[in-house]
């Protein structure tokens, strides 16, 4: 599997001055699966912002001394990032901090704007100078511009939401407020919880709430803005129900952690259902069902339960790989598989194996996994995929950005089975996607071309770098 989610966001507001950076640290640690390229924390002590951001995993970027230097505070925001828009550079680390005419703010964002290019061009033409290549800076510009003519940051954010189009779940901190917002489609998850001492915690996923001892309160509604202050909570629903809800179905299949719930749907439950459906649609006469860690495991369990074929551990993941081995790029991908995964000979030797994974993108990773299993003696491999074939790019915060790279665009299912070296291959049927999450509406554009927004004219994820380097030439 080689798709990367863009980011995870986290924010805390505490009634008292406390070691708030540590809370964010543990929250980001629980969101690490959403982005491993860079991370950052901004602490707010009575309007004085102190930050630390760098490339690397949360455990590499932060240590006791760094957290101590961030000091105490009542508010803080944090971010983990995989750069789908704007490359992997220190400049693009978040949260972004901005000093504007009416104060200061720190902003962390998950998702991609569909109209980022257009907004950025207009801002540049009106004199804005960008310091990063990430579309989060575009959001910051739009919000601070609106702040000039608004009475409050929430009013500015509400006005900005009429301008921004696409996927954004964000946390924003001013000197006194923690504010979160989810785009009107609700592409990316966002929720909040409360701790026993009265702190409010906002997070991309509910798994990070439990990690800091917060009790889940609820999901942020698509289009909703929530303002947390010392005085309490205010919900602004001006933008709710203006768009058809389109939460990303792939969050349930791959991106989110199985112990999270999104919009009241358990991610683990959705994956189990995908496995059960696969067993019904694509049965196999095999000795064992195994999953590709991590996101294939739950669906493998579902397949096993529905088929009666025993579930086993056939692949083990090395969980302690640092950033060195998680750099984007086709050339490094083949070696990464062997470094990340090992096959369990005892489970698969001489057996017919059902291998469950969440997707096939380019096919190279699947090919390599199949080879690992064959090397330790798997007799037959029947691959089952808990998603339909990827046929279209995503513009909302993943790095599926080119149809040329998608193996299903170039080959039939039988051809793909041959290329990756399996005895049979079966995908989750497109019309069963909804079964995973009940009655919710969802985005499935990367599978069916049904885009909820206008498609951006320039789809290259490094378009701003390209433009910059062209200008420099
Ligand atoms: Fe999710 Fe695919 Fe929609 Fe992107 S296009 S938001 S990955 S369902």
Short mmCIF file of C-alpha atoms and ligand atoms in Angstrom, two decimals, residues 187-188 248-250 255 394 396 398 400 443-446, ligand 1:
data_model
loop_
_atom_site.label_atom_id
_atom_site.label_comp_id
_atom_site.label_asym_id
_atom_site.label_seq_id
_atom_site.Cartn_x
_atom_site.Cartn_y
_atom_site.Cartn_z
CA UNK A 187 -14.38 15.14 3.34
CA UNK A 188 -11.92 14.73 6.21
CA UNK A 248 -14.09 10.29 2.10
CA UNK A 249 -14.95 6.58 1.95
CA UNK A 250 -11.26 5.76 1.78
CA UNK A 255 -6.49 6.14 6.15
CA UNK A 394 -7.95 12.43 -5.74
CA UNK A 396 -8.89 16.22 -1.64
CA UNK A 398 -4.21 12.09 -0.94
CA UNK A 400 -3.29 9.60 -5.97
CA UNK A 443 -17.10 10.65 -1.77
CA UNK A 444 -15.93 7.81 -4.02
CA UNK A 445 -14.54 9.95 -6.85
CA UNK A 446 -11.25 8.06 -7.13
FE1 LIG B 1 -11.37 9.93 -0.59
FE2 LIG B 1 -11.15 9.01 -3.10
FE3 LIG B 1 -12.81 11.05 -2.53
FE4 LIG B 1 -10.14 11.36 -2.42
S1 LIG B 1 -11.38 10.95 -4.26
S2 LIG B 1 -11.65 12.13 -0.95
S3 LIG B 1 -9.47 9.36 -1.62
S4 LIG B 1 -12.94 8.91 -1.81
#
